[in-house]
Amino acid sequence: MRSPRTAAGRVTRALVALALVGGATIATQAPRPAAAAEPLRSLVPVPVSAQAVAGVTHTLSASTKIYTQAGSAPARAVGDYLAGVLRRSTGFPLPVADAPSQTPADGINLLLSGADSRVGDQGYQLDVAAGSVALRARTAAGLFGGVQTLRQLLPAKVESATVQEGPWTLPGANILDYPRFAHRGAMLDVARHFHPVDTVKRYIDQLALYKINYLHLHLTDDQGWRIVIDSWPRLATHGGSTQVGGGPGGYYTKDQYRDIVAYAASRHMTVVPEVDMPGHTNAALSSYAELNCNGVAPPLRTDIEVGYSSLCVGKEVTYRFVEDVIREIAELTPGPYFHIGGDEAHATNPADYQAFMNRVLPLVSKYGKRVMGWHEFVKTTTDTAAVPQYWGTTTSNETVAAAARRGNKVLMSPANKAYLDMKYNASTPLGLSWAGYIEVQTAYDWNPGAHVSGVGESAVLGVEAPLWTETIVTPDHIEFMAFPRLPVIAELGWSPWSTHDWNSFRTRLGAHGPRWQALGIDYYRSPQVPWDSGSGNPGTCAQPGWDRAAVYTGGTVVSHNGHKWTAKWWTQGEEPGTTGEWGVWRDDGPC
């Protein structure tokens, strides 16, 4: 259906024809209102397999218990997490106890045995029967992912922070699920605008809802340095003292960073720290004059310009500085990756860029990490363990394709598809538009496993949705730009490509509106998505539908729920003609 916004006001032909009576009376066969979206048909990401069990439901009650694999502390932690989610809204005590056996007892069972072998290390098997719910996986990460699906099977108000009225009923189901890609990430830029620990934790919780398992923190840039480095203290105290627009900035102490890492781990999410270099370094250059080739520290910058800064490649102090930074952050970060940026180094000539990477990349390995960077850096190395993150706006890139041929795995983040800071359209109050506008369908309509020529499915590590923060100041800003596009990228990373269907997805996504409202997430109400009004009929109009047998008089226009259908004469072409039949055009909208 073509939107009037993109088709100069033209309306699209509906599928239902109208009969015109006397030029003034329209006898309608109105479109039947969509059936209430069943929870099993509203899951995001869509599972590999989800089968309904007819006539079966399972209802939580005040006597429901949560059982976890006996003797497994990680499984017990997932059970405690689930209980914490459900207690707030149901008011039920939901005690967590060891499972008495491998046979599911009454209540909710989280077991690390008996799962289908296809679930792997991140998947799960969820079976909802009348007497019990059995969630099985091979790892606690798999259980945690299954818990997110279980939450979506319950009414949206289960996400409320206060006690709500039930019933709390799950539909009978047999679900088998596992991810397409092992790496499904989101990046938060805390350098352009600083975002405190509580904001990062809130975002972690939101990411976890959609099975995101990597949080990439962009910790440094021209506008700010956001983590304490003991051996170079002015990086934080001076380099972190401002932000875009001239605000107070901020930085994380080492304990605060550890807190973020631990909180992410409790949501089965791994932190990837990024220190961008050799460009995007003005905050560091301003903090220490000796890092500049001329020995003069430049002033701090609060604009959003890029490409003008560079560490001094020819000075040994540069590599002492870089090694200290890598060593101290690596010590705080248990995950496997260290992201060195490497993008937009326009102030570093190619020879110096190569020389810099020749010295720096081995330092990442020295401190036990696998190097990741924006895709430009991979031209400097033949190490197949290096991970280039593709952020380009084209579907061909020889540097990345050559790396894939060598055996490198590529992390896909095309800026014109996956960047959450791009505006939705020209009227979006936040964000930038240099990579184009990204409405929900634009974010959905690409295939990570075939997007870049020469980079096939087997060469793709996964996907990541970056959120740069030149215009993003508050948690509300983060939510508005991330939702609904973050779940879009999450599904591209998790679900089989065979399930990719825009019309199905937009309906499933629309059913999540009340869930986000219950969670207090301020999301963008895209007109491309049939948002559930909260009336219990996801994807349908909240007001009554037309009467199929009725005759509507008053011209060639019928209005309903803020939309109108206009009868016109049409041929097989899109525009009315002199021969053909009467049809109906509808203005686009969510219902």
Coordinates of C-alpha atoms in Angstrom, one line a residue:
M1 CA 0.0 0.0 0.0
R2 CA 1.5 3.3 -1.1
S3 CA 1.5 6.1 1.5
P4 CA 0.3 9.5 0.5
R5 CA 3.5 10.9 2.0
T6 CA 5.6 9.2 -0.6
A7 CA 3.1 9.2 -3.5
A8 CA 2.1 12.9 -3.7
G9 CA -1.2 12.3 -2.2
R10 CA -2.3 9.5 -4.4
V11 CA -4.4 6.8 -2.7
T12 CA -4.0 3.1 -3.2
R13 CA -6.6 0.7 -4.6
A14 CA -8.1 -1.5 -1.9
L15 CA -8.7 -5.2 -2.5
V16 CA -12.5 -4.9 -2.1
A17 CA -14.6 -3.5 -4.9
L18 CA -17.7 -1.3 -4.3
A19 CA -20.9 -1.2 -6.3
L20 CA -22.1 2.3 -7.0
V21 CA -25.8 2.8 -6.9
G22 CA -27.2 5.9 -8.8
G23 CA -23.9 7.7 -8.5
A24 CA -24.7 8.6 -4.9
T25 CA -25.1 5.4 -2.9
I26 CA -22.3 3.0 -2.1
A27 CA -23.2 -0.6 -1.2
T28 CA -20.2 -1.9 0.7
Q29 CA -18.7 -5.2 1.3
A30 CA -16.4 -3.7 3.9
P31 CA -13.2 -5.3 4.9
R32 CA -13.7 -7.6 7.8
P33 CA -11.9 -6.3 11.0
A34 CA -8.8 -8.4 11.6
A35 CA -9.1 -11.1 14.3
A36 CA -7.5 -10.4 17.6
A37 CA -3.8 -11.1 17.3
E38 CA -3.1 -14.3 19.2
P39 CA 0.0 -14.1 21.4
L40 CA 1.6 -16.9 19.6
R41 CA 1.3 -15.0 16.3
S42 CA 2.7 -11.8 17.8
L43 CA 6.2 -12.9 18.8
V44 CA 9.2 -10.7 17.9
P45 CA 11.6 -12.1 16.9
V46 CA 9.5 -14.7 15.2
P47 CA 10.6 -18.2 16.4
V48 CA 12.0 -21.0 14.1
S49 CA 8.9 -23.0 14.9
A50 CA 5.8 -22.2 16.9
Q51 CA 2.8 -24.6 17.0
A52 CA -0.4 -23.9 18.8
V53 CA -1.9 -26.6 20.9
A54 CA -5.7 -26.4 20.3
G55 CA -7.9 -26.1 23.3
V56 CA -5.0 -25.8 25.8
T57 CA -4.2 -22.9 28.1
H58 CA -2.1 -22.4 31.2
T59 CA -3.1 -19.8 33.8
L60 CA -0.8 -18.5 36.4
S61 CA -2.2 -18.2 39.9
A62 CA -1.3 -17.2 43.4
S63 CA 0.0 -20.8 44.0
T64 CA 2.2 -20.9 40.9
K65 CA 5.8 -21.8 41.5
I66 CA 8.9 -21.4 39.4
Y67 CA 11.2 -24.4 39.3
T68 CA 14.8 -24.3 38.1
Q69 CA 17.4 -27.0 37.3
A70 CA 18.5 -28.4 40.7
G71 CA 22.1 -27.4 41.5
S72 CA 22.5 -24.8 38.7
A73 CA 23.1 -21.3 40.0
P74 CA 22.8 -19.8 36.5
A75 CA 19.4 -21.4 35.9
R76 CA 18.4 -20.2 39.4
A77 CA 19.4 -16.7 38.4
V78 CA 17.1 -16.8 35.4
G79 CA 14.3 -18.1 37.6
D80 CA 14.8 -15.2 40.0
Y81 CA 14.8 -12.8 37.1
L82 CA 11.5 -14.2 35.8
A83 CA 10.0 -14.1 39.2
G84 CA 11.0 -10.4 39.6
V85 CA 9.3 -9.5 36.3
L86 CA 6.1 -11.4 37.1
R87 CA 5.7 -10.4 40.7
R88 CA 5.4 -6.7 40.0
S89 CA 2.3 -7.0 37.8
T90 CA 0.6 -10.2 39.1
G91 CA 1.1 -9.7 42.8
F92 CA 1.7 -13.4 43.1
P93 CA 4.5 -14.6 45.4
L94 CA 6.0 -17.0 42.7
P95 CA 8.6 -18.7 44.9
V96 CA 11.6 -20.1 43.1
A97 CA 12.7 -23.6 44.0
D98 CA 14.8 -26.5 42.7
A99 CA 12.9 -28.7 40.2
P100 CA 12.2 -32.0 41.9
S101 CA 13.0 -34.0 38.8
Q102 CA 13.4 -33.7 35.0
T103 CA 9.7 -34.1 34.6
P104 CA 8.0 -30.7 34.6
A105 CA 6.0 -30.1 37.8
D106 CA 3.0 -27.8 38.0
G107 CA 4.0 -24.2 37.4
I108 CA 6.9 -22.9 35.3
N109 CA 10.0 -25.1 34.9
L110 CA 13.4 -23.8 33.7
L111 CA 15.5 -26.9 32.9
L112 CA 18.9 -27.5 31.4
S113 CA 18.1 -30.9 30.1
G114 CA 15.9 -32.5 27.5
A115 CA 16.0 -29.7 24.9
D116 CA 16.1 -30.5 21.2
S117 CA 19.8 -30.6 20.1
R118 CA 19.0 -28.0 17.5
V119 CA 18.7 -25.3 20.1
G120 CA 22.5 -25.0 20.4
D121 CA 24.0 -22.6 23.0
Q122 CA 21.5 -19.8 22.7
G123 CA 18.2 -21.5 21.7
Y124 CA 15.4 -23.0 23.7
Q125 CA 12.4 -25.2 23.7
L126 CA 9.1 -23.9 25.2
D127 CA 6.1 -26.2 25.8
V128 CA 3.0 -24.8 27.4
A129 CA 0.6 -27.4 28.6
A130 CA -2.5 -27.2 30.8
G131 CA -0.7 -28.4 33.9
S132 CA 2.7 -26.9 33.5
V133 CA 5.1 -24.8 31.4
A134 CA 8.4 -26.4 30.5
L135 CA 11.3 -24.2 29.2
R136 CA 14.3 -26.2 28.3
A137 CA 17.7 -25.2 27.0
R138 CA 21.3 -26.3 27.0
T139 CA 22.6 -23.1 28.7
A140 CA 21.3 -20.4 31.0
A141 CA 21.6 -18.0 28.0
G142 CA 19.1 -20.2 26.2
L143 CA 16.7 -20.2 29.2
F144 CA 17.0 -16.4 29.4
G145 CA 16.0 -16.0 25.7
G146 CA 13.1 -18.4 26.2
V147 CA 11.9 -16.3 29.2
Q148 CA 11.6 -13.3 26.8
T149 CA 9.3 -15.3 24.6
L150 CA 7.3 -16.5 27.6
R151 CA 6.7 -12.9 28.6
Q152 CA 5.3 -12.1 25.2
L153 CA 2.8 -15.0 25.5
L154 CA 1.3 -13.3 28.5
P155 CA -0.9 -10.2 28.3
A156 CA 1.0 -6.9 27.7
K157 CA 0.1 -5.6 31.2
V158 CA 2.4 -8.2 32.7
E159 CA 5.1 -5.7 32.0
S160 CA 3.5 -3.1 34.4
A161 CA 5.4 -2.0 37.5
T162 CA 2.3 -2.2 39.6
V163 CA -0.2 -4.9 40.3
Q164 CA -2.8 -5.5 37.6
E165 CA -5.9 -7.6 37.3
G166 CA -5.5 -10.9 35.6
P167 CA -6.2 -13.5 34.3
W168 CA -2.6 -14.4 33.4
T169 CA -3.1 -17.0 30.7
L170 CA -0.6 -18.5 28.3
P171 CA -1.8 -20.2 25.1
G172 CA -1.0 -23.9 24.7
A173 CA 2.1 -24.0 22.5
N174 CA 5.2 -26.0 21.4
I175 CA 8.0 -23.6 20.4
L176 CA 11.5 -24.6 19.1
D177 CA 13.8 -21.6 18.6
Y178 CA 17.4 -20.7 18.0
P179 CA 19.2 -17.7 16.4
R180 CA 20.2 -17.2 12.8
F181 CA 23.4 -15.3 13.9
A182 CA 25.3 -15.8 17.2
H183 CA 26.1 -12.0 17.5
R184 CA 23.1 -9.6 17.8
G185 CA 24.2 -6.3 19.1
A186 CA 23.3 -2.7 19.8
M187 CA 25.7 0.2 20.2
L188 CA 25.2 3.2 22.5
D189 CA 27.4 6.3 21.9
V190 CA 28.0 7.8 25.3
A191 CA 30.8 10.1 24.0
R192 CA 28.7 12.7 22.1
H193 CA 26.3 13.0 25.0
F194 CA 27.1 11.3 28.2
H195 CA 24.5 8.8 29.5
P196 CA 24.7 7.8 33.2
V197 CA 24.8 4.3 34.5
D198 CA 21.0 4.1 35.2
T199 CA 20.2 5.1 31.6
V200 CA 22.6 2.4 30.3
K201 CA 21.0 -0.2 32.5
R202 CA 17.5 0.8 31.4
Y203 CA 18.6 0.4 27.8
I204 CA 20.2 -3.0 28.6
D205 CA 16.8 -4.2 29.9
Q206 CA 15.1 -3.0 26.8
L207 CA 17.6 -4.7 24.6
A208 CA 17.2 -8.0 26.4
L209 CA 13.5 -8.1 25.6
Y210 CA 14.4 -8.8 22.0
K211 CA 17.3 -11.3 22.6
I212 CA 20.1 -8.8 22.0
N213 CA 23.3 -10.3 23.4
Y214 CA 26.0 -7.7 22.8
L215 CA 26.2 -4.1 24.0
H216 CA 28.8 -2.0 22.2
L217 CA 29.7 1.1 24.2
H218 CA 31.3 3.9 22.2
L219 CA 33.3 5.3 25.1
T220 CA 35.5 8.0 23.4
D221 CA 35.3 10.5 20.6
D222 CA 36.2 14.1 19.7
Q223 CA 33.5 15.4 22.1
G224 CA 34.2 13.4 25.2
W225 CA 36.2 10.7 27.0
R226 CA 33.9 8.7 29.2
I227 CA 36.0 6.2 31.3
V228 CA 38.7 6.6 33.9
I229 CA 42.2 5.5 32.9
D230 CA 44.3 5.6 36.0
S231 CA 47.6 6.1 34.2
W232 CA 46.2 9.0 32.2
P233 CA 43.7 10.7 34.7
R234 CA 43.0 13.9 32.7
L235 CA 41.3 11.8 30.0
A236 CA 38.3 11.7 32.2
T237 CA 38.5 14.8 34.3
H238 CA 39.3 17.1 31.4
G239 CA 38.3 15.1 28.3
G240 CA 35.0 14.1 29.9
S241 CA 34.1 17.5 31.1
T242 CA 31.8 18.5 28.3
Q243 CA 29.7 17.1 25.5
V244 CA 27.9 18.2 22.3
G245 CA 26.2 21.5 22.9
G246 CA 28.4 22.4 25.8
G247 CA 26.7 20.4 28.6
P248 CA 28.5 19.1 31.7
G249 CA 29.5 15.8 30.2
G250 CA 30.6 13.1 32.6
Y251 CA 32.5 9.8 32.8
Y252 CA 32.3 6.4 34.4
T253 CA 34.6 5.4 37.2
K254 CA 36.0 2.0 37.0
D255 CA 33.5 0.7 39.5
Q256 CA 30.7 2.2 37.5
Y257 CA 31.9 0.5 34.4
R258 CA 32.2 -2.8 36.2
D259 CA 28.7 -2.3 37.4
I260 CA 27.5 -1.9 33.8
V261 CA 29.4 -4.9 32.7
A262 CA 28.0 -7.0 35.5
Y263 CA 24.4 -5.8 34.9
A264 CA 24.7 -6.7 31.2
A265 CA 26.0 -10.1 32.1
S266 CA 23.0 -10.7 34.4
R267 CA 20.9 -10.2 31.2
H268 CA 23.2 -12.5 29.3
M269 CA 24.7 -9.6 27.4
T270 CA 28.4 -9.0 26.7
V271 CA 29.9 -5.6 26.7
V272 CA 32.2 -4.5 23.8
P273 CA 34.2 -1.4 24.7
E274 CA 35.3 1.0 22.0
V275 CA 38.1 3.5 22.1
D276 CA 38.1 5.1 18.6
M277 CA 41.6 5.8 17.1
P278 CA 43.6 7.2 15.5
G279 CA 40.9 9.7 14.6
H280 CA 38.0 10.8 16.7
T281 CA 40.5 11.7 19.4
N282 CA 40.2 15.4 20.1
A283 CA 39.1 14.8 23.7
A284 CA 42.3 12.9 24.3
L285 CA 44.5 15.4 22.4
S286 CA 43.0 18.2 24.5
S287 CA 43.8 16.3 27.7
Y288 CA 47.4 15.6 26.9
A289 CA 49.5 18.0 24.8
E290 CA 52.2 15.3 24.2
L291 CA 49.8 13.2 22.1
N292 CA 49.9 16.0 19.5
C293 CA 52.6 16.2 16.9
N294 CA 53.1 19.9 17.7
G295 CA 53.0 19.4 21.4
V296 CA 50.1 21.8 21.7
A297 CA 46.8 20.7 23.2
P298 CA 43.7 21.8 21.2
P299 CA 40.6 23.1 22.9
L300 CA 37.7 20.8 23.7
R301 CA 35.1 20.6 21.0
T302 CA 31.3 20.6 21.5
D303 CA 30.2 20.5 17.8
I304 CA 29.5 17.4 15.8
E305 CA 32.3 17.7 13.2
V306 CA 34.5 14.6 12.5
G307 CA 37.6 13.8 10.5
Y308 CA 39.9 16.5 11.7
S309 CA 41.8 14.8 14.6
S310 CA 44.6 12.3 14.8
L311 CA 46.9 10.8 17.3
C312 CA 50.6 11.5 16.4
V313 CA 51.6 8.4 14.7
G314 CA 55.4 9.1 14.8
K315 CA 55.6 9.5 18.6
E316 CA 56.4 6.6 20.9
V317 CA 54.3 8.2 23.6
T318 CA 51.3 7.5 21.4
Y319 CA 51.8 3.8 21.7
R320 CA 52.5 3.9 25.4
F321 CA 49.2 5.8 25.8
V322 CA 47.3 3.3 23.6
E323 CA 48.7 0.3 25.4
D324 CA 47.8 1.7 28.8
V325 CA 44.2 2.4 27.6
I326 CA 43.8 -1.1 26.1
R327 CA 45.3 -2.8 29.1
E328 CA 43.2 -1.0 31.7
I329 CA 39.9 -1.4 29.9
A330 CA 40.7 -5.0 29.0
E331 CA 41.2 -5.7 32.6
L332 CA 37.7 -4.5 33.3
T333 CA 36.0 -6.3 30.5
P334 CA 35.6 -10.1 30.5
G335 CA 34.1 -10.2 26.9
P336 CA 36.2 -11.3 24.0
Y337 CA 36.3 -8.1 21.9
F338 CA 38.0 -4.7 22.0
H339 CA 36.8 -2.2 19.4
I340 CA 39.4 0.1 18.1
G341 CA 37.2 2.3 15.9
G342 CA 39.5 3.2 13.0
D343 CA 36.8 5.1 11.0
E344 CA 36.9 8.5 9.4
A345 CA 40.7 9.0 10.0
H346 CA 40.8 11.7 7.4
A347 CA 43.6 13.6 9.2
T348 CA 45.9 10.5 9.1
N349 CA 47.5 9.8 5.8
P350 CA 47.3 6.2 4.4
A351 CA 50.9 5.4 5.3
D352 CA 50.6 6.6 8.8
Y353 CA 47.2 4.8 9.2
Q354 CA 48.9 1.5 8.2
A355 CA 51.8 2.2 10.5
F356 CA 49.5 3.0 13.4
M357 CA 47.5 -0.2 12.9
N358 CA 50.7 -2.3 12.6
R359 CA 51.6 -1.2 16.2
V360 CA 48.1 -1.2 17.8
L361 CA 46.4 -4.3 16.5
P362 CA 49.0 -6.6 18.2
L363 CA 48.4 -4.8 21.5
V364 CA 44.7 -5.9 21.5
S365 CA 45.9 -9.5 21.2
K366 CA 48.5 -9.0 23.8
Y367 CA 45.8 -8.3 26.4
G368 CA 43.7 -11.2 25.4
K369 CA 41.1 -9.6 23.2
R370 CA 39.9 -10.0 19.6
V371 CA 40.1 -6.9 17.6
M372 CA 36.9 -5.3 16.2
G373 CA 36.7 -2.1 14.4
W374 CA 34.8 -0.1 11.8
H375 CA 35.4 -1.8 8.4
E376 CA 38.1 0.6 7.2
F377 CA 40.7 -0.8 9.5
V378 CA 40.6 -4.4 8.0
K379 CA 42.5 -3.2 5.0
T380 CA 45.6 -3.0 7.2
T381 CA 45.7 -6.6 8.4
T382 CA 45.5 -10.2 7.1
D383 CA 44.5 -11.5 10.5
T384 CA 41.3 -13.5 9.9
A385 CA 40.3 -13.2 13.6
A386 CA 39.8 -9.4 13.2
V387 CA 36.1 -8.4 12.9
P388 CA 35.3 -5.5 10.5
Q389 CA 32.0 -3.8 11.3
Y390 CA 30.4 -2.7 8.0
W391 CA 28.8 0.7 8.3
G392 CA 28.7 1.7 4.6
T393 CA 25.6 2.8 2.7
T394 CA 26.3 0.8 -0.5
T395 CA 25.9 -2.9 -1.2
S396 CA 29.5 -3.4 -2.5
N397 CA 32.8 -2.8 -0.7
E398 CA 35.9 -4.5 -2.0
T399 CA 37.8 -4.1 1.3
V400 CA 35.1 -6.0 3.2
A401 CA 34.6 -8.5 0.4
A402 CA 38.3 -9.3 0.4
A403 CA 38.3 -9.8 4.1
A404 CA 35.4 -12.2 3.8
R405 CA 37.3 -14.1 1.1
R406 CA 40.2 -14.5 3.5
G407 CA 37.9 -15.8 6.2
N408 CA 37.1 -12.8 8.4
K409 CA 33.6 -12.6 9.9
V410 CA 31.8 -9.4 9.2
L411 CA 29.4 -7.6 11.6
M412 CA 26.7 -5.9 9.6
S413 CA 25.6 -2.4 10.5
P414 CA 24.8 -0.6 7.2
A415 CA 24.1 3.0 8.1
N416 CA 21.2 3.4 5.8
K417 CA 19.4 0.4 7.3
A418 CA 20.6 -0.2 10.9
Y419 CA 21.6 3.2 12.3
L420 CA 19.0 4.0 15.0
D421 CA 20.0 7.7 15.0
M422 CA 18.8 8.4 11.5
K423 CA 15.5 10.3 11.3
Y424 CA 12.4 8.3 10.4
N425 CA 11.3 11.1 8.0
A426 CA 11.9 14.8 7.4
S427 CA 9.7 15.8 10.4
T428 CA 11.5 13.6 13.0
P429 CA 12.6 16.0 15.7
L430 CA 15.7 14.0 16.7
G431 CA 18.5 12.4 14.8
L432 CA 20.5 13.1 11.6
S433 CA 19.8 12.2 8.0
W434 CA 23.2 11.9 6.2
A435 CA 22.6 8.2 5.6
G436 CA 18.9 8.8 4.6
Y437 CA 15.6 8.4 6.3
I438 CA 15.0 5.0 7.9
E439 CA 11.3 4.2 8.4
V440 CA 10.4 0.8 9.9
Q441 CA 10.0 -0.9 6.5
T442 CA 13.4 0.4 5.3
A443 CA 15.0 -1.0 8.5
Y444 CA 13.3 -4.3 7.8
D445 CA 13.9 -4.8 4.1
W446 CA 17.4 -6.0 3.8
N447 CA 19.2 -9.3 4.3
P448 CA 22.3 -9.3 6.5
G449 CA 23.4 -12.6 4.9
A450 CA 23.4 -11.2 1.3
H451 CA 23.5 -7.4 1.7
V452 CA 27.1 -6.8 0.6
S453 CA 28.4 -8.4 -2.6
G454 CA 30.9 -11.1 -1.8
V455 CA 29.8 -11.4 1.8
G456 CA 27.6 -14.4 2.1
E457 CA 25.7 -15.8 5.0
S458 CA 28.6 -17.9 6.3
A459 CA 30.9 -14.8 6.4
V460 CA 28.5 -12.8 8.6
L461 CA 29.1 -12.8 12.3
G462 CA 25.8 -11.0 13.0
V463 CA 24.1 -7.6 13.1
E464 CA 24.3 -4.5 15.2
A465 CA 22.1 -1.5 15.6
P466 CA 24.2 1.6 16.4
L467 CA 22.7 4.6 18.1
W468 CA 24.9 7.7 17.8
T469 CA 24.0 10.5 20.2
E470 CA 24.7 13.9 18.6
T471 CA 21.1 14.8 19.2
I472 CA 20.2 12.1 21.9
V473 CA 20.3 13.6 25.4
T474 CA 17.7 11.8 27.5
P475 CA 16.5 8.2 28.0
D476 CA 13.3 9.3 26.3
H477 CA 15.3 10.3 23.2
I478 CA 17.0 6.8 23.2
E479 CA 13.6 5.1 23.3
F480 CA 12.0 7.1 20.6
M481 CA 14.8 6.4 18.2
A482 CA 15.3 2.8 19.1
F483 CA 11.7 1.7 19.2
P484 CA 10.3 0.3 17.0
R485 CA 13.5 -0.1 14.9
L486 CA 15.6 -2.0 17.5
P487 CA 13.2 -5.0 17.4
V488 CA 13.4 -4.9 13.6
I489 CA 17.2 -5.4 13.7
A490 CA 16.8 -7.9 16.5
E491 CA 14.5 -10.0 14.3
L492 CA 16.9 -9.8 11.3
G493 CA 19.6 -11.2 13.6
W494 CA 17.6 -13.9 15.2
S495 CA 14.9 -15.3 12.9
P496 CA 15.4 -17.5 9.9
W497 CA 15.4 -15.6 6.6
S498 CA 12.6 -17.9 5.4
T499 CA 10.3 -16.1 7.8
H500 CA 11.0 -12.7 6.4
D501 CA 7.7 -11.1 5.4
W502 CA 6.9 -7.4 5.9
N503 CA 3.1 -7.7 6.2
S504 CA 3.4 -10.4 8.8
F505 CA 6.1 -8.5 10.7
R506 CA 4.3 -5.2 10.8
T507 CA 1.3 -6.9 12.4
R508 CA 3.4 -8.7 14.9
L509 CA 5.3 -5.5 15.7
G510 CA 2.1 -3.5 16.1
A511 CA 0.9 -5.9 18.9
H512 CA 3.9 -4.7 21.0
G513 CA 2.6 -1.2 21.4
P514 CA 0.7 -1.8 24.7
R515 CA 3.7 -3.8 26.0
W516 CA 6.0 -0.8 25.5
Q517 CA 3.4 1.5 27.0
A518 CA 3.3 -0.8 30.1
L519 CA 7.1 -0.6 30.3
G520 CA 7.0 3.2 29.9
I521 CA 8.9 3.1 26.6
D522 CA 8.2 6.2 24.5
Y523 CA 8.2 4.8 21.0
Y524 CA 7.6 6.3 17.5
R525 CA 4.1 5.5 16.2
S526 CA 5.1 4.7 12.7
P527 CA 2.1 5.0 10.2
Q528 CA 3.5 1.9 8.5
V529 CA 2.5 -0.3 11.5
P530 CA -1.0 -1.3 12.6
W531 CA -0.5 -0.4 16.3
D532 CA -2.6 -2.3 18.8
S533 CA -4.8 0.3 20.5
G534 CA -4.8 -1.7 23.7
S535 CA -8.4 -2.7 23.2
G536 CA -7.5 -6.3 23.1
N537 CA -7.5 -6.5 19.3
P538 CA -3.9 -6.0 18.1
G539 CA -3.7 -4.7 14.6
T540 CA -7.4 -3.8 14.3
C541 CA -9.4 -0.6 14.6
A542 CA -10.6 0.1 18.1
Q543 CA -13.9 1.4 16.8
P544 CA -16.6 -1.0 15.3
G545 CA -16.2 -2.1 11.7
W546 CA -18.6 -1.4 8.9
D547 CA -21.8 -3.4 8.6
R548 CA -21.3 -5.7 5.6
A549 CA -25.0 -5.6 4.7
A550 CA -25.4 -1.9 5.1
V551 CA -25.9 0.7 2.3
Y552 CA -24.1 3.9 2.8
T553 CA -25.4 7.1 1.2
G554 CA -24.0 10.5 0.8
G555 CA -21.7 10.4 -2.2
T556 CA -18.7 8.4 -3.2
V557 CA -16.8 8.6 0.1
V558 CA -17.1 6.4 3.2
S559 CA -15.2 7.5 6.3
H560 CA -14.4 5.3 9.3
N561 CA -12.1 5.8 12.3
G562 CA -10.2 8.7 10.8
H563 CA -9.7 7.2 7.3
K564 CA -11.7 7.4 4.1
W565 CA -12.4 5.2 1.2
T566 CA -13.3 6.8 -2.1
A567 CA -15.0 5.0 -5.0
K568 CA -13.5 5.6 -8.4
W569 CA -13.6 4.1 -11.8
W570 CA -10.4 2.1 -12.6
T571 CA -8.8 -0.1 -15.2
Q572 CA -5.9 -2.5 -14.6
G573 CA -3.7 0.6 -14.3
E574 CA -3.4 2.5 -11.1
E575 CA -5.3 5.5 -12.3
P576 CA -9.0 5.7 -13.1
G577 CA -9.8 5.1 -16.8
T578 CA -12.7 5.1 -19.2
T579 CA -13.3 1.4 -19.0
G580 CA -13.1 -1.1 -16.2
E581 CA -15.1 -1.2 -13.0
W582 CA -15.8 0.8 -9.8
G583 CA -13.3 0.2 -7.0
V584 CA -12.3 1.8 -3.7
W585 CA -9.2 3.7 -2.8
R586 CA -8.2 4.0 0.8
D587 CA -5.9 6.6 2.4
D588 CA -3.0 4.8 4.1
G589 CA -2.9 4.4 7.9
P590 CA -2.6 2.0 10.7
C591 CA -6.1 0.8 10.7

